[in-house]
Amino acid sequence: MTVNTNASDVFNADIGRDVDEMINAVKAAIDANDKVDKIKDMMNQAAYSGVSAQENLQTWLEAAQKEADYANDNLQKLYDSYIGNFDEYLSDVNLAITTVGSKGDRLELTETRMSNQQLTVKTLKIKIMRIVNFPISSLIIQQLTLLIRHLYRRQEC
């Protein structure tokens, strides 16, 4: 009976790829939103108060906002789709836990059966040893005594 459950039986490369992709999406969303915040901060600084600088910053802000919106939307879509994936991964883990538990129960049952069989064998061995250890000489003497008595009684008759 196979007892071990290996991690490779439960996990595959998909979970690693999903986690990596989710981490990258989160980083991209954070970076894009940080970019928007930095541009907004720059727009409030006196060094960039000129009309030309403000127009450039506004153009950059619009582009950064589009990037942030895309990153946030992508993150939301990944999150929605990965909830199902991770439910499947969790289901695989729960199945492995159940399998390990049932194997443990079967092992305990097998151990109990073997202990009972071992006890039965020991009991039989003790009984056989009692029979075998009965002194054969005593048996022969008893049988000879009975035979002699029988013969003696026949002669008397």
PDB file of C-alpha atoms in Angstrom:
ATOM      1  CA  MET A   1       0.000   0.000   0.000  1.00  0.00           C
ATOM      2  CA  THR A   2       1.398   3.372  -1.010  1.00  0.00           C
ATOM      3  CA  VAL A   3       1.326   5.698   1.976  1.00  0.00           C
ATOM      4  CA  ASN A   4       3.089   8.870   0.886  1.00  0.00           C
ATOM      5  CA  THR A   5       1.414  11.721  -0.926  1.00  0.00           C
ATOM      6  CA  ASN A   6       3.961  13.878  -2.686  1.00  0.00           C
ATOM      7  CA  ALA A   7       3.562  17.580  -3.349  1.00  0.00           C
ATOM      8  CA  SER A   8       3.852  16.806  -7.061  1.00  0.00           C
ATOM      9  CA  ASP A   9       0.652  14.757  -6.725  1.00  0.00           C
ATOM     10  CA  VAL A  10      -1.184  17.839  -5.445  1.00  0.00           C
ATOM     11  CA  PHE A  11       0.502  20.874  -6.989  1.00  0.00           C
ATOM     12  CA  ASN A  12       1.573  21.524 -10.561  1.00  0.00           C
ATOM     13  CA  ALA A  13       3.313  24.358 -12.368  1.00  0.00           C
ATOM     14  CA  ASP A  14      -0.002  26.105 -13.064  1.00  0.00           C
ATOM     15  CA  ILE A  15      -0.302  27.418  -9.522  1.00  0.00           C
ATOM     16  CA  GLY A  16       3.173  28.955  -9.711  1.00  0.00           C
ATOM     17  CA  ARG A  17       2.409  30.611 -13.027  1.00  0.00           C
ATOM     18  CA  ASP A  18      -0.902  31.931 -11.727  1.00  0.00           C
ATOM     19  CA  VAL A  19       0.723  33.380  -8.613  1.00  0.00           C
ATOM     20  CA  ASP A  20       3.540  34.948 -10.656  1.00  0.00           C
ATOM     21  CA  GLU A  21       1.060  36.449 -13.110  1.00  0.00           C
ATOM     22  CA  MET A  22      -1.043  37.846 -10.274  1.00  0.00           C
ATOM     23  CA  ILE A  23       2.038  39.335  -8.571  1.00  0.00           C
ATOM     24  CA  ASN A  24       3.108  40.957 -11.843  1.00  0.00           C
ATOM     25  CA  ALA A  25      -0.391  42.374 -12.386  1.00  0.00           C
ATOM     26  CA  VAL A  26      -0.449  43.818  -8.857  1.00  0.00           C
ATOM     27  CA  LYS A  27       3.001  45.380  -9.356  1.00  0.00           C
ATOM     28  CA  ALA A  28       1.938  46.852 -12.709  1.00  0.00           C
ATOM     29  CA  ALA A  29      -1.213  48.354 -11.148  1.00  0.00           C
ATOM     30  CA  ILE A  30       0.763  49.803  -8.229  1.00  0.00           C
ATOM     31  CA  ASP A  31       3.406  51.261 -10.560  1.00  0.00           C
ATOM     32  CA  ALA A  32       0.772  52.773 -12.880  1.00  0.00           C
ATOM     33  CA  ASN A  33      -1.132  54.353  -9.982  1.00  0.00           C
ATOM     34  CA  ASP A  34       2.125  55.659  -8.487  1.00  0.00           C
ATOM     35  CA  LYS A  35       2.889  57.265 -11.851  1.00  0.00           C
ATOM     36  CA  VAL A  36      -0.481  59.052 -11.819  1.00  0.00           C
ATOM     37  CA  ASP A  37       0.122  60.273  -8.258  1.00  0.00           C
ATOM     38  CA  LYS A  38       3.611  61.573  -9.121  1.00  0.00           C
ATOM     39  CA  ILE A  39       2.336  63.460 -12.155  1.00  0.00           C
ATOM     40  CA  LYS A  40      -0.459  65.004 -10.060  1.00  0.00           C
ATOM     41  CA  ASP A  41       2.124  66.041  -7.460  1.00  0.00           C
ATOM     42  CA  MET A  42       4.294  67.559 -10.177  1.00  0.00           C
ATOM     43  CA  MET A  43       1.303  69.531 -11.488  1.00  0.00           C
ATOM     44  CA  ASN A  44       0.964  71.141  -8.037  1.00  0.00           C
ATOM     45  CA  GLN A  45       4.644  72.119  -7.816  1.00  0.00           C
ATOM     46  CA  ALA A  46       5.736  75.653  -8.607  1.00  0.00           C
ATOM     47  CA  ALA A  47       8.556  74.399 -10.840  1.00  0.00           C
ATOM     48  CA  TYR A  48       5.951  73.061 -13.295  1.00  0.00           C
ATOM     49  CA  SER A  49       3.468  75.933 -13.076  1.00  0.00           C
ATOM     50  CA  GLY A  50       4.103  77.148 -16.624  1.00  0.00           C
ATOM     51  CA  VAL A  51       1.422  76.656 -19.266  1.00  0.00           C
ATOM     52  CA  SER A  52       3.655  74.504 -21.463  1.00  0.00           C
ATOM     53  CA  ALA A  53       4.736  72.340 -18.505  1.00  0.00           C
ATOM     54  CA  GLN A  54       1.142  71.975 -17.350  1.00  0.00           C
ATOM     55  CA  GLU A  55       0.024  70.954 -20.864  1.00  0.00           C
ATOM     56  CA  ASN A  56       2.801  68.354 -21.046  1.00  0.00           C
ATOM     57  CA  LEU A  57       1.970  67.083 -17.559  1.00  0.00           C
ATOM     58  CA  GLN A  58      -1.729  66.906 -18.489  1.00  0.00           C
ATOM     59  CA  THR A  59      -0.855  64.827 -21.574  1.00  0.00           C
ATOM     60  CA  TRP A  60       1.318  62.561 -19.440  1.00  0.00           C
ATOM     61  CA  LEU A  61      -1.389  62.372 -16.786  1.00  0.00           C
ATOM     62  CA  GLU A  62      -3.962  61.254 -19.356  1.00  0.00           C
ATOM     63  CA  ALA A  63      -1.580  58.587 -20.674  1.00  0.00           C
ATOM     64  CA  ALA A  64      -0.667  57.491 -17.141  1.00  0.00           C
ATOM     65  CA  GLN A  65      -4.341  57.389 -16.178  1.00  0.00           C
ATOM     66  CA  LYS A  66      -5.093  55.158 -19.195  1.00  0.00           C
ATOM     67  CA  GLU A  67      -2.203  52.910 -18.157  1.00  0.00           C
ATOM     68  CA  ALA A  68      -3.505  52.794 -14.565  1.00  0.00           C
ATOM     69  CA  ASP A  69      -7.060  52.086 -15.740  1.00  0.00           C
ATOM     70  CA  TYR A  70      -5.808  49.269 -17.973  1.00  0.00           C
ATOM     71  CA  ALA A  71      -3.651  47.835 -15.172  1.00  0.00           C
ATOM     72  CA  ASN A  72      -6.538  48.021 -12.679  1.00  0.00           C
ATOM     73  CA  ASP A  73      -8.941  46.429 -15.176  1.00  0.00           C
ATOM     74  CA  ASN A  74      -6.423  43.699 -15.985  1.00  0.00           C
ATOM     75  CA  LEU A  75      -5.883  43.069 -12.280  1.00  0.00           C
ATOM     76  CA  GLN A  76      -9.634  42.790 -11.690  1.00  0.00           C
ATOM     77  CA  LYS A  77     -10.083  40.362 -14.602  1.00  0.00           C
ATOM     78  CA  LEU A  78      -7.161  38.223 -13.457  1.00  0.00           C
ATOM     79  CA  TYR A  79      -8.493  38.216  -9.926  1.00  0.00           C
ATOM     80  CA  ASP A  80     -11.950  37.143 -11.101  1.00  0.00           C
ATOM     81  CA  SER A  81     -10.597  34.328 -13.263  1.00  0.00           C
ATOM     82  CA  TYR A  82      -8.030  33.147 -10.718  1.00  0.00           C
ATOM     83  CA  ILE A  83     -10.621  32.772  -7.980  1.00  0.00           C
ATOM     84  CA  GLY A  84     -11.915  29.769  -9.934  1.00  0.00           C
ATOM     85  CA  ASN A  85      -8.398  28.463 -10.511  1.00  0.00           C
ATOM     86  CA  PHE A  86      -7.479  28.726  -6.854  1.00  0.00           C
ATOM     87  CA  ASP A  87     -10.742  27.041  -5.865  1.00  0.00           C
ATOM     88  CA  GLU A  88      -9.614  24.087  -7.993  1.00  0.00           C
ATOM     89  CA  TYR A  89      -6.170  24.131  -6.367  1.00  0.00           C
ATOM     90  CA  LEU A  90      -7.811  24.185  -2.941  1.00  0.00           C
ATOM     91  CA  SER A  91     -10.048  21.313  -3.984  1.00  0.00           C
ATOM     92  CA  ASP A  92      -6.956  19.306  -4.994  1.00  0.00           C
ATOM     93  CA  VAL A  93      -5.334  20.027  -1.620  1.00  0.00           C
ATOM     94  CA  ASN A  94      -8.488  19.015   0.261  1.00  0.00           C
ATOM     95  CA  LEU A  95      -8.647  15.791  -1.757  1.00  0.00           C
ATOM     96  CA  ALA A  96      -5.012  15.056  -0.885  1.00  0.00           C
ATOM     97  CA  ILE A  97      -5.724  15.686   2.813  1.00  0.00           C
ATOM     98  CA  THR A  98      -8.705  13.332   2.646  1.00  0.00           C
ATOM     99  CA  THR A  99      -6.605  10.716   0.851  1.00  0.00           C
ATOM    100  CA  VAL A 100      -3.879  10.930   3.497  1.00  0.00           C
ATOM    101  CA  GLY A 101      -6.500  10.601   6.239  1.00  0.00           C
ATOM    102  CA  SER A 102      -8.098   7.549   4.642  1.00  0.00           C
ATOM    103  CA  LYS A 103      -4.681   5.953   4.119  1.00  0.00           C
ATOM    104  CA  GLY A 104      -3.956   6.543   7.799  1.00  0.00           C
ATOM    105  CA  ASP A 105      -7.244   4.874   8.738  1.00  0.00           C
ATOM    106  CA  ARG A 106      -6.471   1.909   6.477  1.00  0.00           C
ATOM    107  CA  LEU A 107      -3.009   1.615   8.029  1.00  0.00           C
ATOM    108  CA  GLU A 108      -4.503   1.577  11.524  1.00  0.00           C
ATOM    109  CA  LEU A 109      -7.000  -1.083  10.455  1.00  0.00           C
ATOM    110  CA  THR A 110      -4.232  -3.171   8.884  1.00  0.00           C
ATOM    111  CA  GLU A 111      -2.129  -2.769  12.024  1.00  0.00           C
ATOM    112  CA  THR A 112      -5.043  -3.922  14.197  1.00  0.00           C
ATOM    113  CA  ARG A 113      -5.669  -6.940  11.965  1.00  0.00           C
ATOM    114  CA  MET A 114      -2.007  -7.887  11.988  1.00  0.00           C
ATOM    115  CA  SER A 115      -1.838  -7.512  15.768  1.00  0.00           C
ATOM    116  CA  ASN A 116      -4.875  -9.792  16.120  1.00  0.00           C
ATOM    117  CA  GLN A 117      -3.359 -12.324  13.732  1.00  0.00           C
ATOM    118  CA  GLN A 118      -0.054 -12.172  15.572  1.00  0.00           C
ATOM    119  CA  LEU A 119      -1.865 -12.760  18.876  1.00  0.00           C
ATOM    120  CA  THR A 120      -3.692 -15.736  17.350  1.00  0.00           C
ATOM    121  CA  VAL A 121      -0.423 -17.199  16.063  1.00  0.00           C
ATOM    122  CA  LYS A 122       1.223 -16.740  19.471  1.00  0.00           C
ATOM    123  CA  THR A 123      -1.726 -18.425  21.200  1.00  0.00           C
ATOM    124  CA  LEU A 124      -1.587 -21.352  18.778  1.00  0.00           C
ATOM    125  CA  LYS A 125       2.153 -21.597  19.235  1.00  0.00           C
ATOM    126  CA  ILE A 126       1.751 -21.783  23.016  1.00  0.00           C
ATOM    127  CA  LYS A 127      -0.894 -24.516  22.699  1.00  0.00           C
ATOM    128  CA  ILE A 128       1.244 -26.491  20.272  1.00  0.00           C
ATOM    129  CA  MET A 129       4.270 -26.128  22.552  1.00  0.00           C
ATOM    130  CA  ARG A 130       2.236 -27.517  25.467  1.00  0.00           C
ATOM    131  CA  ILE A 131       1.260 -30.511  23.384  1.00  0.00           C
ATOM    132  CA  VAL A 132       4.747 -31.016  21.989  1.00  0.00           C
ATOM    133  CA  ASN A 133       6.447 -30.510  25.348  1.00  0.00           C
ATOM    134  CA  PHE A 134       4.376 -33.223  26.963  1.00  0.00           C
ATOM    135  CA  PRO A 135       7.047 -35.728  27.954  1.00  0.00           C
ATOM    136  CA  ILE A 136       6.919 -38.595  25.498  1.00  0.00           C
ATOM    137  CA  SER A 137       8.555 -40.895  28.021  1.00  0.00           C
ATOM    138  CA  SER A 138       5.596 -40.394  30.353  1.00  0.00           C
ATOM    139  CA  LEU A 139       3.270 -41.318  27.542  1.00  0.00           C
ATOM    140  CA  ILE A 140       5.246 -44.466  26.766  1.00  0.00           C
ATOM    141  CA  ILE A 141       5.355 -45.487  30.417  1.00  0.00           C
ATOM    142  CA  GLN A 142       1.613 -44.940  30.759  1.00  0.00           C
ATOM    143  CA  GLN A 143       0.925 -47.005  27.666  1.00  0.00           C
ATOM    144  CA  LEU A 144       3.286 -49.795  28.756  1.00  0.00           C
ATOM    145  CA  THR A 145       1.728 -49.868  32.201  1.00  0.00           C
ATOM    146  CA  LEU A 146      -1.717 -50.211  30.690  1.00  0.00           C
ATOM    147  CA  LEU A 147      -0.485 -52.951  28.375  1.00  0.00           C
ATOM    148  CA  ILE A 148       1.163 -54.883  31.197  1.00  0.00           C
ATOM    149  CA  ARG A 149      -1.962 -54.630  33.343  1.00  0.00           C
ATOM    150  CA  HIS A 150      -4.031 -55.804  30.461  1.00  0.00           C
ATOM    151  CA  LEU A 151      -1.722 -58.752  29.808  1.00  0.00           C
ATOM    152  CA  TYR A 152      -1.515 -59.615  33.499  1.00  0.00           C
ATOM    153  CA  ARG A 153      -5.289 -59.641  33.775  1.00  0.00           C
ATOM    154  CA  ARG A 154      -5.524 -61.943  30.779  1.00  0.00           C
ATOM    155  CA  GLN A 155      -3.146 -64.386  32.359  1.00  0.00           C
ATOM    156  CA  GLU A 156      -5.094 -64.489  35.558  1.00  0.00           C
ATOM    157  CA  CYS A 157      -8.214 -65.456  33.768  1.00  0.00           C
TER     158      CYS A 157
END
